[in-house]
PDB file of C-alpha atoms in Angstrom:
ATOM      1  CA  TYR A 195     104.768 142.903  92.631  1.00 59.00           C
ATOM      2  CA  SER A 196     107.364 140.330  92.162  1.00 86.00           C
ATOM      3  CA  LYS A 197     108.287 138.162  89.011  1.00 91.00           C
ATOM      4  CA  HIS A 198     107.423 135.117  91.357  1.00 90.00           C
ATOM      5  CA  TRP A 199     104.145 136.824  92.351  1.00 93.00           C
ATOM      6  CA  ARG A 200     102.958 137.424  88.652  1.00 94.00           C
ATOM      7  CA  VAL A 201     103.885 134.110  87.583  1.00 95.00           C
ATOM      8  CA  VAL A 202     101.437 133.065  90.389  1.00 95.00           C
ATOM      9  CA  VAL A 203      98.926 135.207  89.565  1.00 96.00           C
ATOM     10  CA  ASP A 204      98.630 133.992  86.172  1.00 96.00           C
ATOM     11  CA  VAL A 205      99.001 130.112  86.476  1.00 95.00           C
ATOM     12  CA  LEU A 206      96.397 130.544  89.032  1.00 96.00           C
ATOM     13  CA  HIS A 207      93.774 131.646  86.877  1.00 95.00           C
ATOM     14  CA  ARG A 208      94.466 128.681  84.537  1.00 89.00           C
ATOM     15  CA  PRO A 209      91.818 125.891  85.216  1.00 84.00           C
ATOM     16  CA  ALA A 210      93.139 122.749  86.871  1.00 90.00           C
ATOM     17  CA  LEU A 211      89.920 120.377  85.952  1.00 90.00           C
ATOM     18  CA  GLU A 212      92.343 117.090  86.193  1.00 94.00           C
ATOM     19  CA  LEU A 213      95.278 115.896  88.103  1.00 95.00           C
ATOM     20  CA  HIS A 214      97.317 116.679  85.545  1.00 94.00           C
ATOM     21  CA  GLY A 215      96.406 120.784  85.434  1.00 95.00           C
ATOM     22  CA  LEU A 216      96.780 120.773  88.798  1.00 96.00           C
ATOM     23  CA  GLU A 217     100.824 118.884  88.428  1.00 95.00           C
ATOM     24  CA  ASP A 218     100.834 121.639  86.026  1.00 95.00           C
ATOM     25  CA  VAL A 219      99.956 124.095  87.875  1.00 95.00           C
ATOM     26  CA  ILE A 220     102.420 123.422  90.823  1.00 95.00           C
ATOM     27  CA  PHE A 221     105.140 122.799  88.250  1.00 95.00           C
ATOM     28  CA  SER A 222     104.520 125.934  86.148  1.00 95.00           C
ATOM     29  CA  ILE A 223     104.938 127.880  89.646  1.00 94.00           C
ATOM     30  CA  ASN A 224     108.301 125.701  90.390  1.00 92.00           C
ATOM     31  CA  PRO A 225     109.789 124.975  86.760  1.00 93.00           C
ATOM     32  CA  SER A 226     113.230 123.788  88.300  1.00 91.00           C
ATOM     33  CA  LYS A 227     111.268 121.017  90.276  1.00 90.00           C
ATOM     34  CA  ARG A 228     109.573 119.243  87.296  1.00 90.00           C
ATOM     35  CA  ASP A 229     111.897 116.805  87.168  1.00 90.00           C
ATOM     36  CA  SER A 230     112.723 116.011  90.680  1.00 89.00           C
ATOM     37  CA  TRP A 231     109.079 116.272  92.090  1.00 89.00           C
ATOM     38  CA  ARG A 232     107.230 113.158  92.084  1.00 88.00           C
ATOM     39  CA  LEU A 233     103.770 114.197  93.221  1.00 90.00           C
ATOM     40  CA  SER A 234     102.497 110.777  94.609  1.00 90.00           C
ATOM     41  CA  GLY A 235     101.124 111.879  97.749  1.00 90.00           C
ATOM     42  CA  LEU A 236      98.620 114.336  95.616  1.00 92.00           C
ATOM     43  CA  GLN A 237      98.060 111.457  92.765  1.00 93.00           C
ATOM     44  CA  ALA A 238      97.069 109.210  95.763  1.00 92.00           C
ATOM     45  CA  PHE A 239      94.744 111.926  97.243  1.00 94.00           C
ATOM     46  CA  VAL A 240      93.176 112.245  94.280  1.00 95.00           C
ATOM     47  CA  ASN A 241      92.660 108.721  92.916  1.00 94.00           C
ATOM     48  CA  SER A 242      91.099 108.331  97.097  1.00 94.00           C
ATOM     49  CA  MET A 243      88.186 110.155  95.811  1.00 96.00           C
ATOM     50  CA  SER A 244      84.848 109.219  94.516  1.00 96.00           C
ATOM     51  CA  PRO A 245      84.196 110.020  91.177  1.00 96.00           C
ATOM     52  CA  GLU A 246      81.701 112.743  92.135  1.00 97.00           C
ATOM     53  CA  ARG A 247      84.310 114.488  94.612  1.00 96.00           C
ATOM     54  CA  ARG A 248      86.904 114.546  92.047  1.00 96.00           C
ATOM     55  CA  THR A 249      84.860 116.403  90.020  1.00 96.00           C
ATOM     56  CA  GLY A 250      83.461 118.785  92.997  1.00 96.00           C
ATOM     57  CA  PHE A 251      87.222 119.044  93.619  1.00 97.00           C
ATOM     58  CA  PHE A 252      88.651 120.075  90.353  1.00 97.00           C
ATOM     59  CA  THR A 253      85.131 122.185  89.155  1.00 96.00           C
ATOM     60  CA  ARG A 254      84.446 124.020  92.456  1.00 96.00           C
ATOM     61  CA  SER A 255      87.243 123.118  95.308  1.00 96.00           C
ATOM     62  CA  ILE A 256      90.584 124.035  93.364  1.00 97.00           C
ATOM     63  CA  PRO A 257      89.273 127.736  91.937  1.00 96.00           C
ATOM     64  CA  ALA A 258      87.892 128.376  94.986  1.00 96.00           C
ATOM     65  CA  ILE A 259      91.214 127.587  96.710  1.00 97.00           C
ATOM     66  CA  ALA A 260      93.117 129.250  93.776  1.00 97.00           C
ATOM     67  CA  ASN A 261      91.135 132.677  94.377  1.00 96.00           C
ATOM     68  CA  LEU A 262      91.691 132.502  98.172  1.00 96.00           C
ATOM     69  CA  ALA A 263      95.109 132.354  97.605  1.00 96.00           C
ATOM     70  CA  LEU A 264      95.028 135.208  94.843  1.00 96.00           C
ATOM     71  CA  GLY A 265      93.178 137.179  97.671  1.00 94.00           C
ATOM     72  CA  LEU A 266      96.264 137.793  99.532  1.00 93.00           C
ATOM     73  CA  PRO A 267      97.104 140.893  98.803  1.00 91.00           C
ATOM     74  CA  GLN A 268      93.686 142.336  99.754  1.00 91.00           C
ATOM     75  CA  ALA A 269      93.740 140.762 103.168  1.00 90.00           C
ATOM     76  CA  LEU A 270      97.619 142.336 103.631  1.00 88.00           C
ATOM     77  CA  GLU A 271      95.646 145.670 103.196  1.00 86.00           C
ATOM     78  CA  GLN A 272      94.694 145.318 106.833  1.00 80.00           C
ATOM     79  CA  VAL A 273      97.638 144.608 108.330  1.00 77.00           C
ATOM     80  CA  HIS A 274     100.030 148.217 109.276  1.00 72.00           C
ATOM     81  CA  GLU A 275     103.169 146.623 109.339  1.00 74.00           C
ATOM     82  CA  PRO A 276     105.299 144.127 107.651  1.00 74.00           C
ATOM     83  CA  VAL A 277     105.189 140.896 109.376  1.00 73.00           C
ATOM     84  CA  PRO A 278     108.016 139.652 110.799  1.00 71.00           C
ATOM     85  CA  LEU A 279     109.825 136.120 110.429  1.00 74.00           C
ATOM     86  CA  LEU A 280     109.715 134.047 113.968  1.00 74.00           C
ATOM     87  CA  LEU A 281     113.445 132.913 113.503  1.00 75.00           C
ATOM     88  CA  ALA A 282     114.733 129.615 115.137  1.00 75.00           C
ATOM     89  CA  GLY A 283     116.053 130.244 118.050  1.00 80.00           C
ATOM     90  CA  THR A 284     114.589 133.595 118.916  1.00 84.00           C
ATOM     91  CA  GLU A 285     111.204 134.372 120.699  1.00 88.00           C
ATOM     92  CA  GLY A 286     108.130 136.117 119.401  1.00 87.00           C
ATOM     93  CA  THR A 287     104.370 136.476 119.209  1.00 88.00           C
ATOM     94  CA  GLN A 288     103.152 137.272 115.571  1.00 86.00           C
ATOM     95  CA  CYS A 289      99.338 138.040 115.326  1.00 88.00           C
ATOM     96  CA  LEU A 290      97.817 137.422 112.011  1.00 89.00           C
ATOM     97  CA  SER A 291      94.218 137.692 110.589  1.00 90.00           C
ATOM     98  CA  ARG A 292      92.421 134.255 110.032  1.00 93.00           C
ATOM     99  CA  GLN A 293      91.783 135.593 106.573  1.00 93.00           C
ATOM    100  CA  VAL A 294      95.742 135.847 105.919  1.00 92.00           C
ATOM    101  CA  VAL A 295      96.279 132.910 107.609  1.00 93.00           C
ATOM    102  CA  GLY A 296      93.973 131.382 105.186  1.00 95.00           C
ATOM    103  CA  CYS A 297      95.408 132.639 101.851  1.00 95.00           C
ATOM    104  CA  ILE A 298      98.965 132.094 103.194  1.00 93.00           C
ATOM    105  CA  VAL A 299      97.733 128.202 103.320  1.00 95.00           C
ATOM    106  CA  ALA A 300      96.059 128.131  99.836  1.00 96.00           C
ATOM    107  CA  LEU A 301      99.187 129.323  98.879  1.00 96.00           C
ATOM    108  CA  ALA A 302     100.894 127.229 100.235  1.00 94.00           C
ATOM    109  CA  PHE A 303      98.669 124.227  98.891  1.00 96.00           C
ATOM    110  CA  PHE A 304      99.814 125.205  95.321  1.00 95.00           C
ATOM    111  CA  CYS A 305     103.649 125.456  96.398  1.00 93.00           C
ATOM    112  CA  ALA A 306     103.563 128.989  95.812  1.00 93.00           C
ATOM    113  CA  LEU A 307     105.191 130.597  98.704  1.00 88.00           C
ATOM    114  CA  PRO A 308     109.210 130.939  98.090  1.00 80.00           C
ATOM    115  CA  SER A 309     110.943 128.049  99.473  1.00 69.00           C
ATOM    116  CA  GLN A 310     113.309 130.112 101.867  1.00 61.00           C
ATOM    117  CA  GLY A 311     113.461 133.571 103.615  1.00 53.00           C
ATOM    118  CA  PRO A 312     115.776 135.955 103.365  1.00 53.00           C
ATOM    119  CA  SER A 313     119.679 134.719 102.736  1.00 53.00           C
ATOM    120  CA  GLY A 314     120.958 132.674 105.788  1.00 51.00           C
ATOM    121  CA  CYS A 315     117.951 133.418 107.982  1.00 53.00           C
ATOM    122  CA  GLY A 316     116.901 129.791 108.266  1.00 52.00           C
ATOM    123  CA  VAL A 317     113.465 129.758 107.393  1.00 56.00           C
ATOM    124  CA  ARG A 318     111.993 126.642 106.299  1.00 65.00           C
ATOM    125  CA  SER A 319     109.072 126.210 103.765  1.00 74.00           C
ATOM    126  CA  ILE A 320     105.820 126.103 104.627  1.00 83.00           C
ATOM    127  CA  ASN A 321     104.772 124.619 101.193  1.00 87.00           C
ATOM    128  CA  LEU A 322     102.706 121.642 101.130  1.00 89.00           C
ATOM    129  CA  SER A 323     105.116 119.755  98.725  1.00 86.00           C
ATOM    130  CA  ALA A 324     106.480 117.483 101.265  1.00 85.00           C
ATOM    131  CA  LEU A 325     102.963 116.107 101.596  1.00 86.00           C
ATOM    132  CA  TRP A 326     102.734 115.911  97.803  1.00 86.00           C
ATOM    133  CA  ARG A 327     105.845 114.062  97.090  1.00 83.00           C
ATOM    134  CA  ALA A 328     105.097 111.161  99.888  1.00 77.00           C
ATOM    135  CA  ASP A 329     106.816 107.874  98.613  1.00 78.00           C
ATOM    136  CA  PRO A 330     104.542 105.573  96.549  1.00 76.00           C
ATOM    137  CA  ALA A 331     106.168 102.395  98.100  1.00 82.00           C
ATOM    138  CA  ASP A 332     105.560 103.485 101.711  1.00 82.00           C
ATOM    139  CA  ARG A 333     101.797 102.456 101.766  1.00 83.00           C
ATOM    140  CA  ARG A 334     101.334 103.537 105.569  1.00 84.00           C
ATOM    141  CA  ARG A 335     102.893 107.049 104.619  1.00 85.00           C
ATOM    142  CA  ILE A 336     100.777 107.385 101.611  1.00 86.00           C
ATOM    143  CA  ALA A 337      97.694 106.959 103.574  1.00 88.00           C
ATOM    144  CA  SER A 338      98.638 109.380 106.416  1.00 89.00           C
ATOM    145  CA  GLN A 339      99.319 112.095 104.339  1.00 89.00           C
ATOM    146  CA  VAL A 340      95.926 111.508 102.169  1.00 91.00           C
ATOM    147  CA  ALA A 341      94.632 112.023 105.301  1.00 93.00           C
ATOM    148  CA  LYS A 342      96.763 115.142 106.243  1.00 93.00           C
ATOM    149  CA  ILE A 343      95.707 116.371 102.747  1.00 94.00           C
ATOM    150  CA  GLU A 344      92.035 115.527 103.344  1.00 95.00           C
ATOM    151  CA  CYS A 345      92.097 117.810 106.465  1.00 96.00           C
ATOM    152  CA  ILE A 346      93.549 120.673 104.549  1.00 96.00           C
ATOM    153  CA  VAL A 347      91.411 120.490 101.769  1.00 96.00           C
ATOM    154  CA  ASN A 348      88.540 120.793 103.872  1.00 96.00           C
ATOM    155  CA  TYR A 349      90.099 123.891 106.118  1.00 96.00           C
ATOM    156  CA  LEU A 350      90.416 125.102 102.646  1.00 97.00           C
ATOM    157  CA  GLU A 351      87.019 124.774 101.362  1.00 96.00           C
ATOM    158  CA  ARG A 352      85.795 126.305 104.184  1.00 95.00           C
ATOM    159  CA  ALA A 353      87.975 129.186 104.195  1.00 94.00           C
ATOM    160  CA  ALA A 354      87.154 129.990 101.059  1.00 94.00           C
ATOM    161  CA  ALA A 355      83.328 129.302 101.121  1.00 93.00           C
ATOM    162  CA  LYS A 356      83.064 132.560 103.654  1.00 90.00           C
ATOM    163  CA  PRO A 357      85.363 135.255 104.982  1.00 84.00           C
ATOM    164  CA  MET A 358      86.998 134.362 107.683  1.00 86.00           C
ATOM    165  CA  GLU A 359      86.971 136.436 110.990  1.00 90.00           C
ATOM    166  CA  GLY A 360      89.175 136.711 113.958  1.00 92.00           C
ATOM    167  CA  VAL A 361      92.944 136.552 114.696  1.00 91.00           C
ATOM    168  CA  CYS A 362      95.628 133.481 114.608  1.00 90.00           C
ATOM    169  CA  THR A 363      98.619 134.495 116.975  1.00 90.00           C
ATOM    170  CA  VAL A 364     101.391 132.212 117.207  1.00 86.00           C
ATOM    171  CA  GLU A 365     104.428 132.307 119.771  1.00 88.00           C
ATOM    172  CA  ARG A 366     107.436 130.946 119.551  1.00 85.00           C
ATOM    173  CA  VAL A 367     109.496 129.985 123.176  1.00 86.00           C
ATOM    174  CA  VAL A 368     112.831 129.138 123.396  1.00 86.00           C
ATOM    175  CA  VAL A 369     113.590 126.494 125.295  1.00 81.00           C
ATOM    176  CA  ASP A 370     117.445 126.271 126.600  1.00 78.00           C
ATOM    177  CA  THR A 371     118.813 122.499 125.759  1.00 73.00           C
ATOM    178  CA  SER A 372     120.138 122.430 129.151  1.00 70.00           C
ATOM    179  CA  ASP A 373     116.217 122.860 130.223  1.00 67.00           C
ATOM    180  CA  LEU A 374     115.224 119.250 128.183  1.00 65.00           C
ATOM    181  CA  ASP A 375     117.149 117.210 131.120  1.00 63.00           C
ATOM    182  CA  MET A 376     114.122 117.920 133.064  1.00 59.00           C
ATOM    183  CA  PHE A 377     111.842 115.838 130.363  1.00 60.00           C
ATOM    184  CA  ASP A 378     112.154 112.247 130.111  1.00 60.00           C
ATOM    185  CA  LEU A 379     112.743 111.722 126.273  1.00 58.00           C
ATOM    186  CA  PRO A 380     113.446 108.300 125.089  1.00 62.00           C
ATOM    187  CA  GLY A 381     116.440 107.786 123.101  1.00 57.00           C
ATOM    188  CA  ARG A 382     118.213 110.724 125.551  1.00 49.00           C
TER     189      ARG A 382
END
């Protein structure tokens, strides 16, 4: 395994029983971001919870999501060839088991996925860092981010509760920009 994966495994085995512990998990995986990321969206999400929900989130949900994330190597054992990237500007289809998708989303929750693909490939990060870093001054956006996080956490709690069966298929279709004229897009 890579050095990064060993860090992720070590960090996700630590209990994060409160907000600062969860922040420490994220920053231990992303040490270069400790001084630049303000996790206002994550803080707003945790602060929006009732005390009972917060206790359950840190004592049951976070450990379950961490276990789901750490299950990626086992989930990938069912994949018999490397997972190709669906790069911008190229068409393609990718099928992944729902279990693999759940593991990937769990890793994204902890911002544990590499932030870039191979050099120069134009792959954006799918980590949830953009949700965690919402601008605290923008109350409407914070409310929107909290709702998105709640949906993702709900999915992860269900995914961690029982193994998922089935397959997710993602298809990238490339549309030539000259074909966009057929759509009446605002601002064009």
